[in-house]
Amino acid sequence: MSARGSGVELVVSAQTLTSATESWLQKALLDSRAKGEVDEVRSLVDPSGRLLIAVALPKKVDLESLRRAAGVAARSLVGHKQATFAISCADASELNAIAEGALLGSYQFNQFKGDSSSEGSLVKIAINPGRSIKNATQILARAQIVVDQVKMVRDLINMPPSFLTPEKFVALVKKALPSNVQATVKTHTQLKSEGYGGITAVGQGSANPPRLLHLTYRPTRSRKKYAFVGKGITFDTGGLALKPAQGMEAMKSDMSGAAAVVGAIIAIAQLKLPVAIDAWAPLAENMVSESATRPSDVITIYGGKTVEVLNPDAEGRLILADALVRAVEVRHDLDGIIDVATLTGAQIIALGKRTAAVMGNDDRFRDRFLDAARSAGESFWPMPLPAELRPSLDSPTADLANIGERMGGMLVAGLFLKEFLPEGLPWLHLDIAGPSYNEDQPHGYTPVGGVGFALRSLVHFAEVTSAR
Ligand code: BES
Ligand code: ZN
Ligand code: ZN
């Protein structure tokens, strides 16, 4: 894993196809019965022996279709060292999309494979935008910074959970930090003595103790102050509400939110955006053991609210509650707070595997986020927090129970988190359970395994809300 410089060289190039090659290519594509369907790709060898990759684009080309097409091409170039992407760009944002797609598509995770089985990925990507684009070099540098962090997030998600314990997560992140991001960490002992009842309750069943990681980026001038809070369950067995064996392996991805907020703050700091950021990663492993939290145990979240843990598999909201309360305590002049979590299976039932949900308490703040996410090429959809579901979280014994009405489970989880936020502070809750981890086929620039979802939206949101 490397934070700065994934090793891919990215340059602007003028290399192009001769008209003779172009007409040869047109004929070859027709001969190959290319239909021009999205994600359709053809690998052809031209008469001079060069490998040509042709990828279909939809009739109406938008930024995301360019990003995906470049990703498809990059994925089909596994085993090759360098390539030129000759796609004509109308403007800077198209160049950025192609650069992002090409870099994202070239991702591979070989850390836990023997040398012989790793085919190697592109080390040099040249892009011919077909015309002169102002600030092309800066645009490529920005794409490189953002994608390097998406790749780091993917790496963290793909690492096996016995390797990526909460402690290891902290150590790897610390190594990846640029000099303008500061880290502080709370150990298990500190979490216990300082009253972080959510993180300790979830982590107490594991031999790998929990942590709370806090990162700060403070630019000399900042136009906005945000806190990002990410769910960092390094493995979710469900605890004593043990999950079925089938599919449990995907729960190594239950730290995707934590990884996303860490990657986002690093990218924002490397881009030197005028936005002050606090990133919080509550980290724990949700295990089954004699010391695990029992259904009906009552815990005290940081700040004093009590929660009856009726279901230890609804653990994400418990660690997030601690971190949300702390994030607001540390910085009460925030312009907004955003949490990112693989929080509920209900999210996937509601929106499928590729669209994430956004809930919150401020429609304007949410709509600005949705605009940024759309430009960044990530699919989010707004969801409500209906007041009538709130009483289902009442507990006869504690201030609140950790589960409520089953129908609308994603919204109930959002309502639970809302209890821990002060009124008036713009807050967004991103449930990324579906899109964070791809268990199906690769597509576009999305590989199998960790996706690195939400990072590009967070970074772009910081970019657009801090621009003049
Ligand atoms: N980590 C899971 C949610 C999840 C499920 C993420 C599938 C990605 C894919 C979460 O901790 C969980 O288990 N939630 C429970 C909540 C329920 C007990 C109220 C769920 O969704 O079943
Ligand atoms: Zn769970
Ligand atoms: Zn979980």
Coordinates of C-alpha atoms and ligand atoms in Angstrom, one line a residue:
M1 CA 0.0 0.0 0.0
S2 CA 1.3 3.4 -0.8
A3 CA -0.3 6.7 -0.1
R4 CA 1.6 9.0 -2.3
G5 CA 2.2 7.9 -5.8
S6 CA 0.7 4.5 -6.6
G7 CA 3.6 4.1 -9.0
V8 CA 1.5 4.9 -12.1
E9 CA 3.0 7.7 -14.2
L10 CA 0.3 9.8 -15.8
V11 CA 1.1 12.2 -18.6
V12 CA -0.5 14.1 -21.4
S13 CA 0.4 12.8 -24.9
A14 CA -0.1 13.9 -28.5
Q15 CA 0.2 10.3 -29.7
T16 CA -2.7 9.5 -32.0
L17 CA -4.0 7.1 -34.6
T18 CA -3.2 7.7 -38.2
S19 CA -6.2 8.0 -40.5
A20 CA -5.1 4.7 -42.1
T21 CA -5.2 3.0 -38.7
E22 CA -8.5 4.6 -37.9
S23 CA -10.2 3.2 -41.0
W24 CA -8.6 -0.2 -40.4
L25 CA -10.0 0.0 -36.8
Q26 CA -13.5 0.9 -38.0
K27 CA -13.6 -2.1 -40.3
A28 CA -12.1 -4.4 -37.7
L29 CA -14.8 -3.4 -35.2
L30 CA -17.5 -4.1 -37.7
D31 CA -16.0 -7.4 -38.5
S32 CA -15.8 -8.2 -34.7
R33 CA -19.6 -7.6 -34.6
A34 CA -19.2 -4.9 -31.9
K35 CA -22.7 -3.8 -30.9
G36 CA -21.6 -0.6 -29.1
E37 CA -23.1 -1.7 -25.8
V38 CA -22.0 0.0 -22.6
D39 CA -18.9 -1.7 -21.1
E40 CA -18.4 -3.6 -24.4
V41 CA -14.7 -3.9 -25.2
R42 CA -12.7 -5.2 -28.2
S43 CA -8.9 -6.0 -28.1
L44 CA -7.5 -5.9 -31.7
V45 CA -4.0 -6.1 -33.1
D46 CA -3.4 -3.7 -36.0
P47 CA -1.4 -4.6 -39.1
S48 CA 1.7 -3.1 -37.5
G49 CA 1.3 -5.4 -34.4
R50 CA 0.1 -2.8 -32.0
L51 CA -2.6 -3.8 -29.5
L52 CA -5.7 -1.5 -29.8
I53 CA -8.5 -1.5 -27.2
A54 CA -11.8 -0.1 -28.3
V55 CA -14.5 0.6 -25.7
A56 CA -18.1 1.5 -26.5
L57 CA -19.6 4.8 -25.3
P58 CA -23.3 5.5 -25.0
K59 CA -24.9 7.9 -27.6
K60 CA -25.2 10.6 -24.9
V61 CA -21.7 10.8 -23.4
D62 CA -21.5 12.2 -19.8
L63 CA -18.6 12.4 -17.4
E64 CA -19.4 9.1 -15.8
S65 CA -19.6 7.2 -19.1
L66 CA -16.1 8.5 -20.0
R67 CA -14.8 7.4 -16.6
R68 CA -16.3 4.0 -17.0
A69 CA -15.1 3.5 -20.5
A70 CA -11.5 4.4 -19.5
G71 CA -11.9 2.0 -16.6
V72 CA -13.0 -0.8 -18.9
A73 CA -10.0 -0.2 -21.1
A74 CA -7.6 -0.1 -18.2
R75 CA -9.0 -3.4 -16.8
S76 CA -8.5 -5.1 -20.1
L77 CA -4.9 -4.0 -20.1
V78 CA -3.9 -6.1 -17.1
G79 CA -0.5 -7.6 -17.8
H80 CA 0.6 -4.6 -20.0
K81 CA 2.9 -1.9 -18.7
Q82 CA 1.8 1.2 -20.6
A83 CA -1.0 2.5 -22.8
T84 CA -2.1 5.7 -24.5
F85 CA -5.7 6.7 -24.0
A86 CA -6.8 8.6 -27.1
I87 CA -10.3 9.9 -26.2
S88 CA -11.2 13.4 -27.3
C89 CA -12.1 15.6 -24.4
A90 CA -14.3 18.7 -24.6
D91 CA -13.0 20.2 -21.4
A92 CA -11.0 19.9 -18.2
S93 CA -13.7 17.8 -16.4
E94 CA -13.7 15.3 -19.2
L95 CA -10.0 15.0 -19.0
N96 CA -10.3 14.5 -15.2
A97 CA -12.9 11.8 -15.7
I98 CA -10.8 9.9 -18.2
A99 CA -7.7 10.1 -16.0
E100 CA -9.7 8.9 -12.9
G101 CA -11.3 6.0 -14.9
A102 CA -8.0 4.9 -16.3
L103 CA -6.2 5.0 -13.0
L104 CA -9.1 3.4 -11.1
G105 CA -9.4 0.6 -13.7
S106 CA -5.7 -0.3 -13.4
Y107 CA -6.1 -1.3 -9.7
Q108 CA -5.0 -4.7 -8.6
F109 CA -4.6 -6.2 -5.2
N110 CA -1.8 -8.7 -5.1
Q111 CA -0.4 -8.2 -1.6
F112 CA -1.5 -11.7 -0.4
K113 CA -0.6 -13.6 -3.6
G114 CA 2.6 -15.3 -4.5
D115 CA 4.8 -13.3 -6.9
S116 CA 4.1 -15.7 -9.8
S117 CA 0.4 -15.1 -9.8
S118 CA 0.5 -11.3 -10.0
E119 CA 0.2 -10.1 -13.6
G120 CA 1.1 -6.5 -12.9
S121 CA -0.8 -3.4 -13.9
L122 CA -0.2 -0.3 -16.0
V123 CA 2.8 1.7 -14.8
K124 CA 2.5 4.5 -17.4
I125 CA -0.7 6.0 -18.7
A126 CA -0.6 8.7 -21.4
I127 CA -3.8 10.6 -22.3
N128 CA -4.3 12.3 -25.6
P129 CA -7.2 14.6 -25.1
G130 CA -7.4 15.5 -28.8
R131 CA -7.0 19.2 -28.1
S132 CA -5.1 21.6 -25.9
I133 CA -6.6 21.7 -22.4
K134 CA -5.7 24.5 -20.0
N135 CA -4.0 23.3 -16.8
A136 CA -3.9 19.7 -18.1
T137 CA -0.9 18.8 -15.8
Q138 CA -2.7 20.1 -12.7
I139 CA -5.8 18.2 -13.6
L140 CA -3.9 14.9 -13.9
A141 CA -2.1 15.6 -10.6
R142 CA -5.4 16.1 -8.9
A143 CA -6.8 12.9 -10.4
Q144 CA -3.7 11.0 -9.3
I145 CA -4.0 12.3 -5.7
V146 CA -7.7 11.3 -5.5
V147 CA -7.3 7.9 -7.1
D148 CA -4.2 7.0 -5.0
Q149 CA -6.5 7.4 -2.0
V150 CA -9.3 5.4 -3.5
K151 CA -6.7 2.7 -4.1
M152 CA -5.6 2.9 -0.5
V153 CA -9.2 2.5 0.7
R154 CA -9.6 -0.5 -1.6
D155 CA -6.4 -2.1 -0.2
L156 CA -7.6 -1.6 3.4
I157 CA -11.0 -3.2 2.6
N158 CA -9.4 -6.1 0.7
M159 CA -6.9 -7.0 3.5
P160 CA -7.9 -10.1 5.5
P161 CA -9.4 -9.2 8.9
S162 CA -6.8 -11.2 10.9
F163 CA -4.2 -8.9 9.3
L164 CA -6.2 -5.6 9.4
T165 CA -7.0 -5.4 13.1
P166 CA -8.0 -2.0 14.6
E167 CA -4.5 -1.5 15.8
K168 CA -3.0 -2.4 12.4
F169 CA -5.5 0.0 10.7
V170 CA -4.2 2.8 12.8
A171 CA -0.5 1.8 12.1
L172 CA -1.0 1.6 8.3
V173 CA -2.9 4.9 8.2
K174 CA -0.3 6.7 10.3
K175 CA 2.4 5.5 7.8
A176 CA 0.3 6.9 4.9
L177 CA -0.3 10.4 6.4
P178 CA 1.1 13.5 4.6
S179 CA 2.9 16.0 7.0
N180 CA -0.1 18.3 7.1
V181 CA -2.4 15.7 8.7
Q182 CA -2.1 15.0 12.4
A183 CA -3.2 11.8 14.2
T184 CA -4.3 11.1 17.7
V185 CA -5.4 7.6 18.9
K186 CA -7.3 6.4 21.9
T187 CA -6.3 3.0 23.2
H188 CA -8.8 0.5 24.7
T189 CA -7.8 1.5 28.2
Q190 CA -8.4 5.2 27.4
L191 CA -11.7 4.4 25.7
K192 CA -12.9 2.5 28.8
S193 CA -11.8 5.1 31.3
E194 CA -13.1 8.0 29.3
G195 CA -16.6 6.6 28.8
Y196 CA -16.7 5.5 25.2
G197 CA -19.3 2.8 26.0
G198 CA -20.3 2.1 22.4
I199 CA -16.8 1.3 21.1
T200 CA -15.9 -0.7 24.1
A201 CA -19.1 -2.7 24.1
V202 CA -18.6 -3.7 20.5
G203 CA -14.9 -4.4 20.9
Q204 CA -14.9 -6.2 24.2
G205 CA -15.6 -9.6 22.7
S206 CA -12.4 -9.6 20.6
A207 CA -8.8 -10.3 21.3
N208 CA -7.9 -7.4 19.0
P209 CA -8.8 -4.3 21.1
P210 CA -10.7 -1.3 19.7
R211 CA -9.3 2.1 18.9
L212 CA -10.5 5.6 18.1
L213 CA -8.5 7.3 15.5
H214 CA -8.8 11.1 15.1
L215 CA -7.1 12.9 12.1
T216 CA -7.0 16.6 11.6
Y217 CA -6.1 18.8 8.7
R218 CA -5.9 22.5 9.4
P219 CA -5.1 24.7 6.4
T220 CA -3.8 28.2 7.0
R221 CA -7.1 29.6 5.7
S222 CA -10.3 27.7 5.7
R223 CA -13.7 28.6 4.2
K224 CA -15.5 25.6 5.8
K225 CA -15.1 23.2 8.7
Y226 CA -16.3 19.6 8.4
A227 CA -16.1 16.5 10.4
F228 CA -16.2 13.1 8.7
V229 CA -17.0 10.0 10.8
G230 CA -16.6 6.5 9.4
K231 CA -17.7 3.1 10.7
G232 CA -14.6 1.0 11.3
I233 CA -15.7 -2.6 12.1
T234 CA -12.7 -4.6 10.9
F235 CA -14.8 -7.7 11.0
D236 CA -18.5 -8.1 11.8
T237 CA -19.5 -11.6 12.9
G238 CA -22.7 -10.2 14.3
G239 CA -21.4 -10.9 17.8
L240 CA -23.8 -13.1 19.9
A241 CA -26.4 -12.4 17.1
L242 CA -24.0 -14.5 15.0
K243 CA -24.4 -14.0 11.2
P244 CA -25.0 -17.1 9.0
A245 CA -21.7 -18.5 7.6
Q246 CA -22.8 -17.9 4.0
G247 CA -21.7 -14.4 3.0
M248 CA -20.0 -13.6 6.3
E249 CA -16.6 -13.3 4.5
A250 CA -17.9 -10.0 3.0
M251 CA -18.0 -8.5 6.5
K252 CA -14.3 -7.8 6.3
S253 CA -15.6 -4.8 4.3
D254 CA -17.4 -3.4 7.4
M255 CA -14.6 -0.8 7.8
S256 CA -15.3 0.8 4.4
G257 CA -16.7 4.0 5.9
A258 CA -13.6 4.5 8.2
A259 CA -11.3 3.9 5.3
A260 CA -13.2 6.3 3.1
V261 CA -13.0 9.2 5.6
V262 CA -9.3 8.6 6.2
G263 CA -8.6 8.5 2.4
A264 CA -10.7 11.7 2.0
I265 CA -8.9 13.7 4.6
I266 CA -5.5 12.6 3.1
A267 CA -6.6 13.7 -0.4
I268 CA -8.1 17.0 0.8
A269 CA -4.8 17.7 2.6
Q270 CA -2.7 16.8 -0.4
L271 CA -4.8 19.0 -2.6
K272 CA -4.4 21.7 0.1
L273 CA -8.1 22.7 -0.1
P274 CA -9.1 25.6 2.1
V275 CA -11.4 23.3 4.3
A276 CA -10.6 22.3 7.9
I277 CA -11.3 18.6 8.3
D278 CA -11.6 16.3 11.3
A279 CA -11.8 12.6 10.4
W280 CA -12.9 10.1 12.9
A281 CA -12.5 6.3 12.7
P282 CA -14.0 4.3 15.6
L283 CA -12.4 0.9 15.1
A284 CA -13.5 -2.4 16.6
E285 CA -13.9 -6.1 15.8
N286 CA -17.4 -7.5 16.5
M287 CA -16.7 -11.0 17.8
V288 CA -18.3 -13.8 19.8
S289 CA -16.8 -14.8 23.1
E290 CA -17.3 -15.0 26.8
S291 CA -16.7 -11.3 27.1
A292 CA -18.9 -10.3 24.2
T293 CA -21.8 -7.9 24.8
R294 CA -25.1 -9.8 25.6
P295 CA -28.5 -8.9 24.1
S296 CA -30.2 -6.9 26.9
D297 CA -26.9 -5.4 28.2
V298 CA -27.2 -1.6 28.8
I299 CA -24.2 0.6 27.8
T300 CA -23.5 4.3 28.1
I301 CA -22.5 6.1 25.0
Y302 CA -19.9 8.9 25.3
G303 CA -21.7 11.9 26.7
G304 CA -24.1 9.9 28.9
K305 CA -27.0 8.5 26.9
T306 CA -27.8 4.9 27.7
V307 CA -28.6 2.2 25.1
E308 CA -30.1 -1.2 25.6
V309 CA -28.2 -3.5 23.2
L310 CA -31.0 -5.8 22.0
N311 CA -29.0 -6.9 19.0
P312 CA -25.2 -7.0 19.0
D313 CA -25.2 -7.2 15.2
A314 CA -26.5 -3.6 15.1
E315 CA -23.0 -2.5 16.3
G316 CA -22.1 0.2 13.8
R317 CA -24.5 2.7 15.2
L318 CA -23.0 2.1 18.7
I319 CA -19.4 3.0 17.7
L320 CA -20.6 5.8 15.5
A321 CA -22.7 7.3 18.4
D322 CA -19.5 7.6 20.5
A323 CA -17.5 9.2 17.7
L324 CA -20.3 11.6 16.6
V325 CA -20.7 12.9 20.1
R326 CA -16.9 13.3 20.5
A327 CA -16.5 15.0 17.1
V328 CA -19.0 17.7 18.0
E329 CA -17.5 18.1 21.5
V330 CA -14.1 18.7 20.1
R331 CA -15.3 21.2 17.5
H332 CA -18.6 23.0 18.1
D333 CA -18.1 25.5 15.2
L334 CA -18.5 22.9 12.5
D335 CA -20.3 23.8 9.2
G336 CA -21.4 20.2 8.9
I337 CA -20.8 16.6 9.9
I338 CA -21.0 13.6 7.6
D339 CA -20.9 10.0 8.7
V340 CA -20.2 7.1 6.3
A341 CA -21.1 3.6 7.2
T342 CA -21.9 0.1 5.9
L343 CA -24.7 0.3 8.4
T344 CA -27.6 -1.9 7.3
G345 CA -28.6 -4.8 5.0
A346 CA -31.8 -2.8 4.6
Q347 CA -29.9 -0.3 2.6
I348 CA -29.2 -2.9 -0.1
I349 CA -32.8 -4.1 -0.1
A350 CA -33.9 -0.5 -0.6
L351 CA -31.5 0.7 -3.3
G352 CA -29.6 -2.3 -4.6
K353 CA -25.9 -2.9 -4.7
R354 CA -24.7 0.1 -6.6
T355 CA -26.7 3.1 -5.1
A356 CA -26.0 4.4 -1.6
A357 CA -28.4 6.3 0.6
V358 CA -28.1 9.7 2.1
M359 CA -30.2 10.8 5.1
G360 CA -29.9 13.9 7.2
N361 CA -31.4 16.9 9.0
D362 CA -30.8 19.6 6.4
D363 CA -32.1 19.4 2.9
R364 CA -29.9 22.2 1.5
F365 CA -26.8 20.6 2.9
R366 CA -27.9 17.2 1.5
D367 CA -28.6 18.6 -2.0
R368 CA -25.2 20.2 -2.2
F369 CA -23.7 16.9 -1.3
L370 CA -25.8 15.1 -3.9
D371 CA -24.7 17.5 -6.6
A372 CA -21.1 17.0 -5.7
A373 CA -21.6 13.2 -5.7
R374 CA -23.2 13.2 -9.1
S375 CA -20.3 15.1 -10.6
A376 CA -17.8 12.8 -8.9
G377 CA -19.6 9.8 -10.5
E378 CA -21.0 8.2 -7.4
S379 CA -24.6 7.1 -7.1
F380 CA -26.4 8.3 -4.0
W381 CA -30.2 8.7 -3.4
P382 CA -32.0 10.8 -0.7
M383 CA -33.9 8.9 2.0
P384 CA -36.2 10.2 4.7
L385 CA -36.0 9.9 8.5
P386 CA -39.7 9.5 9.3
A387 CA -40.6 10.7 12.8
E388 CA -43.2 7.9 13.2
L389 CA -40.4 5.3 13.2
R390 CA -38.6 6.9 16.2
P391 CA -40.8 5.4 19.0
S392 CA -39.8 1.9 17.8
L393 CA -36.4 2.7 19.3
D394 CA -37.8 3.2 22.8
S395 CA -36.5 0.9 25.5
P396 CA -38.2 0.1 28.8
T397 CA -34.8 0.0 30.5
A398 CA -32.5 2.5 28.8
D399 CA -32.8 5.9 27.0
L400 CA -33.0 4.0 23.7
A401 CA -32.7 0.5 22.2
N402 CA -30.2 -0.2 19.4
I403 CA -32.9 -1.7 17.1
G404 CA -36.4 -0.8 16.3
E405 CA -39.1 -1.5 13.7
R406 CA -37.7 -3.9 11.1
M407 CA -39.5 -2.3 8.1
G408 CA -37.4 0.6 7.0
G409 CA -34.4 -0.7 8.9
M410 CA -32.1 1.7 7.2
L411 CA -34.2 4.7 8.2
V412 CA -34.4 3.4 11.8
A413 CA -30.6 3.2 12.0
G414 CA -30.5 6.8 10.7
L415 CA -33.0 7.9 13.4
F416 CA -30.8 6.2 16.0
L417 CA -27.8 8.2 15.0
K418 CA -29.8 11.4 14.9
E419 CA -30.3 11.1 18.7
F420 CA -26.6 11.8 19.1
L421 CA -26.4 15.0 17.1
P422 CA -27.2 18.5 18.3
E423 CA -30.1 20.3 16.7
G424 CA -29.0 22.9 14.1
L425 CA -25.8 21.2 13.0
P426 CA -26.1 20.1 9.4
W427 CA -25.6 16.4 9.4
L428 CA -25.6 13.7 6.7
H429 CA -25.6 10.0 7.1
L430 CA -24.3 8.0 4.2
D431 CA -25.3 4.3 4.3
I432 CA -22.9 2.6 1.8
A433 CA -23.6 -1.0 2.7
G434 CA -24.3 -2.0 -1.0
P435 CA -21.8 -0.1 -3.1
S436 CA -18.8 -0.4 -0.8
Y437 CA -18.0 -4.0 -1.7
N438 CA -18.4 -5.7 -5.1
E439 CA -19.0 -9.4 -4.8
D440 CA -20.2 -9.7 -8.5
Q441 CA -18.3 -9.1 -11.7
P442 CA -16.0 -6.2 -12.2
H443 CA -17.6 -3.4 -14.3
G444 CA -16.5 0.0 -15.5
Y445 CA -13.6 1.1 -13.2
T446 CA -15.0 -1.0 -10.4
P447 CA -13.0 -4.1 -9.5
V448 CA -14.2 -7.1 -7.5
G449 CA -13.8 -6.5 -3.7
G450 CA -13.3 -3.1 -2.1
V451 CA -14.7 -0.3 -4.2
G452 CA -13.4 2.8 -2.3
F453 CA -16.9 4.2 -2.4
A454 CA -17.8 7.7 -1.0
L455 CA -14.2 9.1 -1.0
R456 CA -14.6 10.9 -4.4
S457 CA -17.9 12.5 -3.3
L458 CA -16.4 13.7 0.0
V459 CA -13.4 15.2 -1.7
H460 CA -15.4 16.8 -4.4
F461 CA -17.9 18.1 -1.8
A462 CA -15.0 19.8 0.0
E463 CA -13.8 21.1 -3.4
V464 CA -17.0 22.7 -4.5
T465 CA -18.1 24.1 -1.1
S466 CA -14.8 25.8 -0.6
A467 CA -14.5 27.3 -4.1
R468 CA -15.1 30.9 -4.5
Ligands
BES1 N1 -22.5 -4.6 8.8 C1 -23.9 -4.9 8.9 C2 -24.6 -4.3 7.7 C3 -24.3 -4.8 6.3 C4 -25.0 -5.9 5.8 C5 -23.3 -4.2 5.5 C6 -24.7 -6.4 4.6 C7 -23.0 -4.7 4.3 C8 -23.7 -5.8 3.8 C9 -24.5 -4.3 10.1 O1 -23.7 -4.2 11.2 C10 -25.6 -5.2 10.5 O2 -25.4 -6.3 10.7 N2 -26.8 -4.6 10.5 C11 -28.0 -5.4 10.9 C12 -28.9 -4.5 11.7 C13 -30.1 -5.2 12.3 C14 -29.7 -6.1 13.3 C15 -31.0 -4.1 12.9 C16 -28.7 -5.7 9.6 O3 -28.7 -4.9 8.6 O4 -29.2 -6.9 9.5
ZN2 ZN -23.6 -6.0 12.4
ZN3 ZN -21.6 -4.0 10.8

